[in-house]
Short mmCIF file of C-alpha atoms and ligand atoms in Angstrom, two decimals:
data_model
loop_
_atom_site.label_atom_id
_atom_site.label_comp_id
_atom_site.label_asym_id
_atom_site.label_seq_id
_atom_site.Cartn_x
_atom_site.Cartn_y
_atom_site.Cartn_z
CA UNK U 222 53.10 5.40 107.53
CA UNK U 223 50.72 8.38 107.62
CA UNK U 224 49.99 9.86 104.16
CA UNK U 225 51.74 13.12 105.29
CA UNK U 226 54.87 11.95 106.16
CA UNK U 227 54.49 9.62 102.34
CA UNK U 228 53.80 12.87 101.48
CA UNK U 229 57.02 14.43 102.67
CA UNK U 230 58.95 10.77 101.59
CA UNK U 231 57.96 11.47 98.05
CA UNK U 232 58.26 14.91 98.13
CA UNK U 233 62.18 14.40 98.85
CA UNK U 234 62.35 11.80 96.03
CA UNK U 235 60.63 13.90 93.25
CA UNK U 236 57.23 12.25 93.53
CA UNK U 237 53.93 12.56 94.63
CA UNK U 238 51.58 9.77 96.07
CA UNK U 239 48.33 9.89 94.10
CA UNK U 240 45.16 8.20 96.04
CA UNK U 241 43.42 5.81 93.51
CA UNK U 242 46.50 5.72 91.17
CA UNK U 243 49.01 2.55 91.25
CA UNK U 244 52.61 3.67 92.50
CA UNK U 245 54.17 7.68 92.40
CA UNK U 246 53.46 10.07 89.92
CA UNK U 247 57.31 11.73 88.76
CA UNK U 248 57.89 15.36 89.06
CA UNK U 249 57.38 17.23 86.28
CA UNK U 250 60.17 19.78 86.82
CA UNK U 251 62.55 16.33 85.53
CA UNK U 252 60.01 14.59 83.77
CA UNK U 253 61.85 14.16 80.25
CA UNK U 254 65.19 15.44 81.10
CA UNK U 255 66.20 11.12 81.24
CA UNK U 256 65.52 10.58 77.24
CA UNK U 257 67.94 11.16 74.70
CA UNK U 258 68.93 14.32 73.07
CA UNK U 259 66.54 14.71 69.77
CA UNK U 260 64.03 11.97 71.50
CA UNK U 261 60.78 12.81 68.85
CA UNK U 262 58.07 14.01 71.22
CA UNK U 263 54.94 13.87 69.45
CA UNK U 264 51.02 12.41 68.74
CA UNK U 265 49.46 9.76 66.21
CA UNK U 266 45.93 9.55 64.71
CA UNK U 267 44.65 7.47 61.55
CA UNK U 268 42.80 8.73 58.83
CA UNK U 269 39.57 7.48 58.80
CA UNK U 270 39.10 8.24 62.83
CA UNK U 271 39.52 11.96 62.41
CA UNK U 272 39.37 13.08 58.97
CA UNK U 273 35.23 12.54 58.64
CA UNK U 274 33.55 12.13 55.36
CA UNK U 275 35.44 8.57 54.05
CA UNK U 276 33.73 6.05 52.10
CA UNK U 277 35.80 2.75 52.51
CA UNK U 278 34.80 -0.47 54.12
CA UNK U 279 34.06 0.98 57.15
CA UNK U 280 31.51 2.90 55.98
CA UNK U 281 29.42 -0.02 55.29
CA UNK U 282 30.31 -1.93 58.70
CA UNK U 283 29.32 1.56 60.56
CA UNK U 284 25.37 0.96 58.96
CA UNK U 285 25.08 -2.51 60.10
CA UNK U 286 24.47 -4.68 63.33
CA UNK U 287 24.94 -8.02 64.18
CA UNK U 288 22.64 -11.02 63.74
CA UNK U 289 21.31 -10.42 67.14
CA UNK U 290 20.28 -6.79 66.21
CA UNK U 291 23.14 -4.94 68.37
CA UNK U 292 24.75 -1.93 66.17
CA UNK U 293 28.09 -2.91 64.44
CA UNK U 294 29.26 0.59 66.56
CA UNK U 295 28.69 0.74 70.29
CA UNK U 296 26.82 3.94 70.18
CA UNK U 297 25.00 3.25 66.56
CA UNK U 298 26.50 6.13 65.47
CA UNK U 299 28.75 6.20 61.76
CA UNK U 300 31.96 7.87 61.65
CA UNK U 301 30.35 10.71 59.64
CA UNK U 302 32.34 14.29 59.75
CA UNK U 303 34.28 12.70 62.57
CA UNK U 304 36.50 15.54 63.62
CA UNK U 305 36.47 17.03 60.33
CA UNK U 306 40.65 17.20 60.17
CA UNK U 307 40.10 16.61 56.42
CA UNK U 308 39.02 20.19 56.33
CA UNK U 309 40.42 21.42 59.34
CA UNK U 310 44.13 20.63 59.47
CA UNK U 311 44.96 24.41 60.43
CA UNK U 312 43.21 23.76 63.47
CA UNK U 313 44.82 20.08 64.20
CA UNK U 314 48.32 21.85 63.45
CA UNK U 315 47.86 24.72 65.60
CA UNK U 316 46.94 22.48 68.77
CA UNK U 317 49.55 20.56 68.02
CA UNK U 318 52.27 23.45 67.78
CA UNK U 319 50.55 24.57 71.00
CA UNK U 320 52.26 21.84 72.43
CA UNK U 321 55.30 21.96 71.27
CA UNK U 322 55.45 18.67 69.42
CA UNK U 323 58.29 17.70 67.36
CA UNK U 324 56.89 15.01 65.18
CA UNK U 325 53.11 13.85 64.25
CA UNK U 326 52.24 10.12 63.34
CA UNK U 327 49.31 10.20 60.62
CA UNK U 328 47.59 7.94 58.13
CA UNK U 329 46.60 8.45 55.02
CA UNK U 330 43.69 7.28 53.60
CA UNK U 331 43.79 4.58 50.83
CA UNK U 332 40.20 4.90 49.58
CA UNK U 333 40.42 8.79 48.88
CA UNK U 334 43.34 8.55 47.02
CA UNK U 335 42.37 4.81 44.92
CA UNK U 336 38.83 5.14 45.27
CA UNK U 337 38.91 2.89 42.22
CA UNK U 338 41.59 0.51 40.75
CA UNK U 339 44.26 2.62 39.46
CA UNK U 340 42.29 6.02 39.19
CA UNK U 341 44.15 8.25 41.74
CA UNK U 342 42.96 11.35 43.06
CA UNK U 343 45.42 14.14 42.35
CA UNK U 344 43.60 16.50 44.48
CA UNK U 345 43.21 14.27 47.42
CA UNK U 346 47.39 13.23 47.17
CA UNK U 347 48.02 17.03 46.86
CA UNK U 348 46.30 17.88 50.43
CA UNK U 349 48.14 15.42 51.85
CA UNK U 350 51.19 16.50 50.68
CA UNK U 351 50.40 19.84 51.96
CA UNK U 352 50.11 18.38 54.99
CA UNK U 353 53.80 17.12 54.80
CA UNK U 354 55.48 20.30 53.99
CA UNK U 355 53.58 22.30 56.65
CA UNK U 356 54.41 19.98 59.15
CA UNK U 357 58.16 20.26 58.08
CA UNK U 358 57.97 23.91 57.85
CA UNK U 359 56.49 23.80 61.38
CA UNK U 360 59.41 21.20 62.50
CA UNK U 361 57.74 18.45 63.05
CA UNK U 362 58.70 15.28 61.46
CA UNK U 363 55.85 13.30 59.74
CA UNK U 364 55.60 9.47 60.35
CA UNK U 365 53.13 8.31 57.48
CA UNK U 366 50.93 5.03 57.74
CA UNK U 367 49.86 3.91 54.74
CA UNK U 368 47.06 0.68 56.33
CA UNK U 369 45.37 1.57 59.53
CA UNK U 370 42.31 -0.81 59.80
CA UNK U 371 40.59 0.94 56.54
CA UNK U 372 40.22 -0.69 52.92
CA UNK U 373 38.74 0.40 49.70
CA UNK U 374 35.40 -0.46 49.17
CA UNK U 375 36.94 -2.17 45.75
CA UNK U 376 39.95 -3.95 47.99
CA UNK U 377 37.66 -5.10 50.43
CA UNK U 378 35.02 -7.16 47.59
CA UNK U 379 38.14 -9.18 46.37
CA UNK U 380 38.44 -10.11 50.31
CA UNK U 381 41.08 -7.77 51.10
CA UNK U 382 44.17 -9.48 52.71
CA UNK U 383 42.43 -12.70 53.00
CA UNK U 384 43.72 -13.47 49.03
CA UNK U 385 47.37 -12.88 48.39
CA UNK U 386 46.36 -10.95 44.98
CA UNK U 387 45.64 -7.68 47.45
CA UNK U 388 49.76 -7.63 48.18
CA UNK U 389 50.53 -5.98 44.49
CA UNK U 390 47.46 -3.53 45.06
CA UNK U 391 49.00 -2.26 48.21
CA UNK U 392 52.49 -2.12 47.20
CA UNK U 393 51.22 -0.59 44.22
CA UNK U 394 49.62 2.57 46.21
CA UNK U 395 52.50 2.50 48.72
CA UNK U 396 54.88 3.52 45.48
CA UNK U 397 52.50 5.69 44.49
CA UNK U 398 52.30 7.95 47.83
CA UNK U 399 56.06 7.15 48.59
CA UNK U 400 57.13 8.74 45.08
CA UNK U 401 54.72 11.78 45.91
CA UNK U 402 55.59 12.38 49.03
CA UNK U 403 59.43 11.59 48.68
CA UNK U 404 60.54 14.95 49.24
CA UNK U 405 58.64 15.57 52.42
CA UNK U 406 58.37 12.49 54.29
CA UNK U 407 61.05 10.10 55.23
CA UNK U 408 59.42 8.04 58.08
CA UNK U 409 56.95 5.09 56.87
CA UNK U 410 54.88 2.64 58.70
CA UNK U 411 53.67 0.26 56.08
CA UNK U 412 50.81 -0.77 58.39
CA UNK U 413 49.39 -0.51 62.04
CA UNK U 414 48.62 -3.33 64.35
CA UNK U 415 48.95 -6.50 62.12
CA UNK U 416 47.75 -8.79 64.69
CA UNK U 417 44.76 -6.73 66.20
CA UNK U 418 43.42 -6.07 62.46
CA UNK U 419 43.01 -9.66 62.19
CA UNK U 420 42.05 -10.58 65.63
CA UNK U 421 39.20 -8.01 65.51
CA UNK U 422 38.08 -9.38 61.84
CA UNK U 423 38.33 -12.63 61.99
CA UNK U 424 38.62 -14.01 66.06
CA UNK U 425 36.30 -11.50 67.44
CA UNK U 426 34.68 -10.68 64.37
CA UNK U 427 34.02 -7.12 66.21
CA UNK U 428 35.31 -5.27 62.73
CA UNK U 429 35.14 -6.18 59.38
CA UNK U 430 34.44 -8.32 57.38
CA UNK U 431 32.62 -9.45 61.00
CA UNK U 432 34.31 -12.67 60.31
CA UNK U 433 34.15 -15.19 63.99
CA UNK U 434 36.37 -17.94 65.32
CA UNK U 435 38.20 -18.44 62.26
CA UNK U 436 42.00 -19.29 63.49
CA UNK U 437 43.36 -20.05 60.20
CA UNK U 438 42.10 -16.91 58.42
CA UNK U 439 42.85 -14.65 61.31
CA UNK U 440 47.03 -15.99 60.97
CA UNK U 441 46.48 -16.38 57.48
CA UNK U 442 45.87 -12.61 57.00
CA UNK U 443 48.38 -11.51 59.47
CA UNK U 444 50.82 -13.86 56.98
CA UNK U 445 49.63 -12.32 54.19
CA UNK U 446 49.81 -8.55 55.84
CA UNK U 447 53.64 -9.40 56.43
CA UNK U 448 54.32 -10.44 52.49
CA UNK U 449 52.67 -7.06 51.56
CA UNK U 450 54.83 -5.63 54.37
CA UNK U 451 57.92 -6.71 52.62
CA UNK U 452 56.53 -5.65 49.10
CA UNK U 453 55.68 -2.32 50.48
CA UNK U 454 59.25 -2.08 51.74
CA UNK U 455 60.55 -2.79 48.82
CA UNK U 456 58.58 -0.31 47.13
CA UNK U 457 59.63 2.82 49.03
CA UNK U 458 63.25 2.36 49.59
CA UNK U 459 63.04 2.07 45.97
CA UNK U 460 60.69 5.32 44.75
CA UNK U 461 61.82 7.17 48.09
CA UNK U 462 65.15 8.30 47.33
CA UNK U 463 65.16 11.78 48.35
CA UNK U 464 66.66 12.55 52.30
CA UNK U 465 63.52 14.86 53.41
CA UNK U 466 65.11 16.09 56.38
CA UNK U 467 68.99 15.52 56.11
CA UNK U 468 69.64 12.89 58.35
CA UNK U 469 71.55 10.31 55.99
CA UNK U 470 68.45 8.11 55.52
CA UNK U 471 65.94 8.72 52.95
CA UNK U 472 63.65 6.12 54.17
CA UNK U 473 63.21 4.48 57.51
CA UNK U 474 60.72 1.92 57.55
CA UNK U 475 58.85 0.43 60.55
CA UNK U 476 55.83 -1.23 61.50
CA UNK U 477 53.41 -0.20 64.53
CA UNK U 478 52.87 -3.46 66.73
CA UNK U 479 50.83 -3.72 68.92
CA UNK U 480 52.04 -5.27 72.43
CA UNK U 481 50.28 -6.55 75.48
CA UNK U 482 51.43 -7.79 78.31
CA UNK U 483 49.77 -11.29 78.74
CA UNK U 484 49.94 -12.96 82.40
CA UNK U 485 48.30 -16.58 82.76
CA UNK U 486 45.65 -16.16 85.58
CA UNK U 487 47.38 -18.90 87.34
CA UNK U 488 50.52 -20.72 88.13
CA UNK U 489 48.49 -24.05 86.46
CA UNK U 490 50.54 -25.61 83.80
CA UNK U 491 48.14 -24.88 81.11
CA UNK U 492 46.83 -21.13 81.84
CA UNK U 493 50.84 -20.63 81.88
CA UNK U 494 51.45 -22.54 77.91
CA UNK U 495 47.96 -20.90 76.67
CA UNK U 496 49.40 -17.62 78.37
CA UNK U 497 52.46 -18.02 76.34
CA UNK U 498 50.65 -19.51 72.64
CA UNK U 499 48.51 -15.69 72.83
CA UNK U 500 52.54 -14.23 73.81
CA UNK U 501 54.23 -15.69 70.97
CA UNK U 502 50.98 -15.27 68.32
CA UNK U 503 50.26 -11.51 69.23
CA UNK U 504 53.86 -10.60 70.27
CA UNK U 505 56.45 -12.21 69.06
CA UNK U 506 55.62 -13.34 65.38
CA UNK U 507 55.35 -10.40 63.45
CA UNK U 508 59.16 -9.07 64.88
CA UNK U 509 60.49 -12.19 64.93
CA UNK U 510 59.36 -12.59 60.80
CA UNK U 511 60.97 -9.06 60.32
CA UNK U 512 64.58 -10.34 61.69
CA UNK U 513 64.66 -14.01 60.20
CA UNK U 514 62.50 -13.51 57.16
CA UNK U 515 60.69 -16.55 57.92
CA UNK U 516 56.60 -16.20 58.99
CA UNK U 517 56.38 -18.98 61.92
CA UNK U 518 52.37 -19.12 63.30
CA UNK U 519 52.00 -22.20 65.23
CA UNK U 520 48.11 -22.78 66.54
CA UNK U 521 48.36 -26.35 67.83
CA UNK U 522 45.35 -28.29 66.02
CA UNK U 523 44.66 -25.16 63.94
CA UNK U 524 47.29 -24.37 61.69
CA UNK U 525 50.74 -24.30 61.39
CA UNK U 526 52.63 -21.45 59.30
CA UNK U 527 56.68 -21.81 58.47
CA UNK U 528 57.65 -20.22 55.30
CA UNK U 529 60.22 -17.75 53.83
CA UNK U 530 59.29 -14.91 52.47
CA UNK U 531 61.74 -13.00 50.30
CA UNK U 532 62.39 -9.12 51.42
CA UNK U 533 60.70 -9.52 54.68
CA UNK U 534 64.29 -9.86 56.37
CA UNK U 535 64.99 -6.59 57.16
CA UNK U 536 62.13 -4.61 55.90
CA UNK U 537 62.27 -2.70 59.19
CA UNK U 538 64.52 -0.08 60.07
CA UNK U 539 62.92 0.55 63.18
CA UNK U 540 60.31 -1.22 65.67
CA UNK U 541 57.69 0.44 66.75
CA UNK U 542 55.68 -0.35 69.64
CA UNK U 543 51.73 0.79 70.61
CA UNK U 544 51.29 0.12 74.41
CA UNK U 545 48.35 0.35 76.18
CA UNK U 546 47.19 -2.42 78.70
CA UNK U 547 48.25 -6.11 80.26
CA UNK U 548 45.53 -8.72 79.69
CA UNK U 549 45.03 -11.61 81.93
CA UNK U 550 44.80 -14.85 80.05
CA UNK U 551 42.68 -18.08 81.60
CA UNK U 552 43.08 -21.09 79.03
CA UNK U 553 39.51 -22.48 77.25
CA UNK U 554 40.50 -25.16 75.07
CA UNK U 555 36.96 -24.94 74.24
CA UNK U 556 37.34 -21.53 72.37
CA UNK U 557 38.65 -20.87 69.17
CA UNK U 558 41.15 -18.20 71.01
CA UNK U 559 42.03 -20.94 73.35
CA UNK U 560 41.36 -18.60 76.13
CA UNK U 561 39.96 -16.34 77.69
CA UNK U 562 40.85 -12.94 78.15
CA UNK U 563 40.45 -10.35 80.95
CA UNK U 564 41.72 -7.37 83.05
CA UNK U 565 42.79 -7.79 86.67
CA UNK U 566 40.81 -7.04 89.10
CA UNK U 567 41.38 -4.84 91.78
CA UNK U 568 43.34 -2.49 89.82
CA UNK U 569 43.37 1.04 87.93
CA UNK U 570 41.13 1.26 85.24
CA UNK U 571 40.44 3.33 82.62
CA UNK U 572 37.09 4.40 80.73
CA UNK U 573 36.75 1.28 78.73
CA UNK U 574 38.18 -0.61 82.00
CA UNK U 575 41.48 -1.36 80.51
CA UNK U 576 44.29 -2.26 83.29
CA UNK U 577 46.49 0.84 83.76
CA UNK U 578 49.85 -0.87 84.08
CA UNK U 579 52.75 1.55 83.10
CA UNK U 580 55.36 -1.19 84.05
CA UNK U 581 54.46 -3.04 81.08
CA UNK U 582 55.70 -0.55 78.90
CA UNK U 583 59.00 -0.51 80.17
CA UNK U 584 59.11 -4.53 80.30
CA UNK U 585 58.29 -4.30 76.83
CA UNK U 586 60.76 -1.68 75.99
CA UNK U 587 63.32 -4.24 77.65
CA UNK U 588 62.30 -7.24 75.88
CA UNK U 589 62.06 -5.68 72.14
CA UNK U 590 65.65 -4.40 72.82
CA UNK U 591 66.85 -7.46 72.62
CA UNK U 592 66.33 -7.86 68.92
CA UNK U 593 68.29 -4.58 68.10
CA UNK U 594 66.24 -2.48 66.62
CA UNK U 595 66.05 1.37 68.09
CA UNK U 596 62.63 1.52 69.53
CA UNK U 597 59.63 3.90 69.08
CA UNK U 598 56.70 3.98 71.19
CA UNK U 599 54.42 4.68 68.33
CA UNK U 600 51.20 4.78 69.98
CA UNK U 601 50.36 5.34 73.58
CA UNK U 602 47.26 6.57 75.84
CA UNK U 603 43.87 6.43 77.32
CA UNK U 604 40.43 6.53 77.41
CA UNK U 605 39.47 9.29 79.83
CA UNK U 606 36.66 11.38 79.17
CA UNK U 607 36.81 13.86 82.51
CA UNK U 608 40.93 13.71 82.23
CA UNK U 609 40.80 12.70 85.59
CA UNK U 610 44.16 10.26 85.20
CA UNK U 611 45.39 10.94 81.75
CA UNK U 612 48.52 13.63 83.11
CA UNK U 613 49.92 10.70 85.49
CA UNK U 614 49.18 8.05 83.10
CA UNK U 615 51.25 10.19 80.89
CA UNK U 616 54.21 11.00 83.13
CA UNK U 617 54.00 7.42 84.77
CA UNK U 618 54.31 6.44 81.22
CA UNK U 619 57.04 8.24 80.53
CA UNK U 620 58.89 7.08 83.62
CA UNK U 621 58.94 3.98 82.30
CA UNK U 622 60.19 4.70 78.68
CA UNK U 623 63.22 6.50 80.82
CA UNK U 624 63.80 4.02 83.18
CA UNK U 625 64.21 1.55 80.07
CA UNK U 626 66.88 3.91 78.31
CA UNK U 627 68.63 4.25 81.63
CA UNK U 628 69.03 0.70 81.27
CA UNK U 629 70.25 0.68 77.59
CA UNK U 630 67.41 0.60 75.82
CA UNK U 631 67.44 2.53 72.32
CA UNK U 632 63.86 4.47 72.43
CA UNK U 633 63.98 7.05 69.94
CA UNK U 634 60.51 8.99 70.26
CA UNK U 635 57.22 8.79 71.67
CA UNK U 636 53.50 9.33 70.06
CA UNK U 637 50.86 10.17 72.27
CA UNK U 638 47.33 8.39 71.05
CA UNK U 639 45.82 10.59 70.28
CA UNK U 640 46.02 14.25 69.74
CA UNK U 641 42.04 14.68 69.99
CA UNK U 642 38.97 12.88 70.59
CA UNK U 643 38.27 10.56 67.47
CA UNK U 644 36.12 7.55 66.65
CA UNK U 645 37.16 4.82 68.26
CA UNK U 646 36.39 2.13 65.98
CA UNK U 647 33.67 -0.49 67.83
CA UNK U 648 33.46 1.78 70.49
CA UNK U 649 32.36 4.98 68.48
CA UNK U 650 32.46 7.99 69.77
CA UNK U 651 31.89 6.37 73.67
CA UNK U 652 35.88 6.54 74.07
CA UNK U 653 37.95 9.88 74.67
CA UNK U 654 41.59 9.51 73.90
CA UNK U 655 42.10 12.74 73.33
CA UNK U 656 44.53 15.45 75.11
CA UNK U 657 42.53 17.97 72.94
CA UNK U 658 38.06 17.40 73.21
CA UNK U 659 36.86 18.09 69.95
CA UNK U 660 32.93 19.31 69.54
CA UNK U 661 31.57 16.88 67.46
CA UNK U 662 29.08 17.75 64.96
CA UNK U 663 29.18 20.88 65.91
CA UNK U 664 31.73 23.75 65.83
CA UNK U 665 34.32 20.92 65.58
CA UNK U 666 36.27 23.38 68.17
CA UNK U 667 39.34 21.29 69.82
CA UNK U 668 39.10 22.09 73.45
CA UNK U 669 42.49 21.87 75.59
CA UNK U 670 42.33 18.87 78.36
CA UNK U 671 44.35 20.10 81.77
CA UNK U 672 46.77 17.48 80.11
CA UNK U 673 47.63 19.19 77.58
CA UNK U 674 50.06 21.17 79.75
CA UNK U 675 51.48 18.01 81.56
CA UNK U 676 52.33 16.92 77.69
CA UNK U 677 53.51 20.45 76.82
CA UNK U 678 55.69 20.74 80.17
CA UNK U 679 57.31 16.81 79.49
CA UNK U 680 58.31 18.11 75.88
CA UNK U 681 60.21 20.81 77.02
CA UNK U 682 62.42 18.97 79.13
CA UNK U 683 63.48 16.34 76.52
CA UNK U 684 67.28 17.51 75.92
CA UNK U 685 67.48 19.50 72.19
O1 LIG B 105 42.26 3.97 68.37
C1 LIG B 105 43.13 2.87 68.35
C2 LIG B 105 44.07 2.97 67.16
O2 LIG B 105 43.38 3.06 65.95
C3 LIG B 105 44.97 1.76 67.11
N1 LIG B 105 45.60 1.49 68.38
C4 LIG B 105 44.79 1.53 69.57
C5 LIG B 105 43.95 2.80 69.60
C6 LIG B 105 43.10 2.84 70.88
O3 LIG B 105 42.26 1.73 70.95
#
């Protein structure tokens, strides 16, 4: 078939063929109109990779390098001002009205509000909760995450979530902010990412505490995570009693988890059972825990988790999912990860050469169904510096969340990671996720990406 007459195929179907990209890019004239009325249409960020000037346990790990001298952060450069949204949230809420969002997924920031045991910041809660009321003035419905990566420096010298004592000092700021923030926020995410906060700390040992090839510690802390989950709960549907935005529900609680597709990188017995360990570990515990209330962590040789845990049943209201890439798995027996892990070859890539593989968010969307929660897509995106592919990641994306409610899946909104350029963790400042460039260390200006309007166009055809 000649490209022009795929061309004039597509054309009649609503797409366009895109040379270099995998499969169609949908029409953006009906891009959107396939979600559900009141769908939330919005983007996420996390405290300490926008809001610049934090001092938390991060802050250390940005100074240092690894035994063999390489920086702790890809480009040896700290957080710092970051993108300055601490003082600039005028300027993150305008670009953000700009495009027409209807909800905006933020963290805030442990350390500025505890910066020691029990002495809270009143000035530091109160910006934040003039945060909340703008964005509800503005219509747009806050989702609050109260753990994303980030400890106090004082949590982080009693070993953070490595000792089960740091559970009570995490419910005991999540009842704090959920009783200050009652009246303004409704939607809480206890935490972000369980299982990559403890892969990265304590498998990779990439973030801190730098910890590598420790199996036990890295389930151990995802175990303990989940008990503070439950606590945290607890907490809010207990101080969070006012309905902020009239729906019925005071508090709906959920927990951003990370998914990944894994495929074995052959049909050989093995590859295929390691494939499915790293499946059950990274994707299916932490769910599974919130519907039977039991944590079940089963590293053959390593260690072996089964235990109740009261609360945890049912300390979701709602499941959220971050999507991003498919890794391929090869087993190594001979690693502590009992693996290895790549991308395919061959395929779309993005800046940090992550597989571009939109089908795995609907397969996902499919297979989280099945445990009956309704379904958020709480973080999803890509590194893309020139915004050469970010519009038909987006709207091939999006396809796929729509194909999945066509086929009875419950997706209530979608965040788009992230609304600017931010500091990408390891990766520093060498990774753009943003649909706004932001001028670092400079005028901070947020400078519209071409995507922007792709976003902005999508919105506006989600049924109100
Ligand atoms: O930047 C991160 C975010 O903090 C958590 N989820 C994945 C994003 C992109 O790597």
């Amino acid at each position: 078939m000649t490209r022009a007459l795929a061309a004039v195929l597509f054309a009649l179907v609503g797409c366009t063929p895109r040379p270099g990209l995998d499969g169609a890019v949908p029409s953006l004239d009906t891009l959107g109109k396939g979600l559900p009325k009141g769908f939330l249409w919005g983007t996420a960020t996390a405290a300490h990779q926008i809001e610049g000037g934090n001092d938390n346990d991060w802050t250390d790990w940005e100074a240092g390098s690894f035994p063999d001298g390489t920086p702790h952060i890809a480009d040896g450069k700290p957080s710092g001002q970051a993108c300055d949204s601490w003082n600039r949230f005028d300027e993150d809420l305008a670009a953000m009205q700009a495009m027409g969002v209807t909800t905006y997924r933020f963290s805030v920031e442990w350390s500025r509000l505890e910066p020691t045991e029990g002495a809270w910041d009143a000035a530091a809660m109160a910006r934040y909760r003039d945060w909340t009321v703008r964005l509800r003035a503005a219509g747009i419905e806050p989702m609050v995450t109260l753990h994303h990566f980030t400890l106090p420096k004082w949590v982080a010298a009693r070993k953070g979530f490595e000792t089960t004592d740091t559970q009570a000092a995490f419910e005991a700021f999540v009842r704090r902010v959920g009783a200050e923030l009652q009246d303004t926020v409704d939607f809480w995410c206890p935490f972000n990412e369980i299982n990559v906060y403890a892969a990265q700390g304590y498998l990779s040992g990439v973030w801190p505490p730098g910890t590598k090839d420790d199996t036990a510690l890295q389930v151990t802390v995802m175990s303990n995570m989940l008990k503070a989950h439950a606590k945290a709960a607890a907490g809010l549907r207990e101080v969070d009693t006012v309905d902020a935005n009239g729906d019925g529900a005071a508090t709906v609680i959920t927990h951003a988890h990370h998914v990944r597709v894994f495929q074995p990188a052959s049909h050989s017995v093995l590859d295929t059972a390691i494939a499915g360990l790293t499946d059950d570990v990274a994707n299916e515990a932490i769910p599974r825990a919130f519907q039977t209330g039991r944590i079940r962590f089963s590293v053959p040789g390593t260690i072996e988790i089964d235990e109740a845990v009261d609360g945890l049943a049912g300390s979701i209201d709602v499941l959220s999912l971050n999507y991003y890439t498919r890794d391929i798995i090869r087993a190594d027996l001979g690693s502590a990860a009992l693996s290895q892990s790549y991308f395919k070859g061959g395929r779309p890539r993005n800046d940090l050469g992550w597989d571009l593989y939109p089908d795995g968010l609907y397969l996902m969307l499919k297979r989280f169904s099945s445990y009956g929660w309704p379904l958020y897509v709480s973080e999803n995106g890509t590194a893309d510096a020139a915004d050469d592919f970010r519009s038909d990641y987006l709207a091939q994306h999006v396809a796929a969340i729509e194909r999945a409610v066509k086929e009875g899946a419950d997706v209530r909104g979608y965040y788009h990671w992230s609304l600017m350029d931010n500091f990408e963790w390891a990766e520093g400042y060498t990774a753009s996720f943003g649909l706004y460039a932001v001028d670092f260390g400079n005028t901070f200006a947020r400078n519209k990406r071409p995507s922007v309007d792709t976003f902005t166009a999508i919105g506006a055809n989600i049924p109100r």
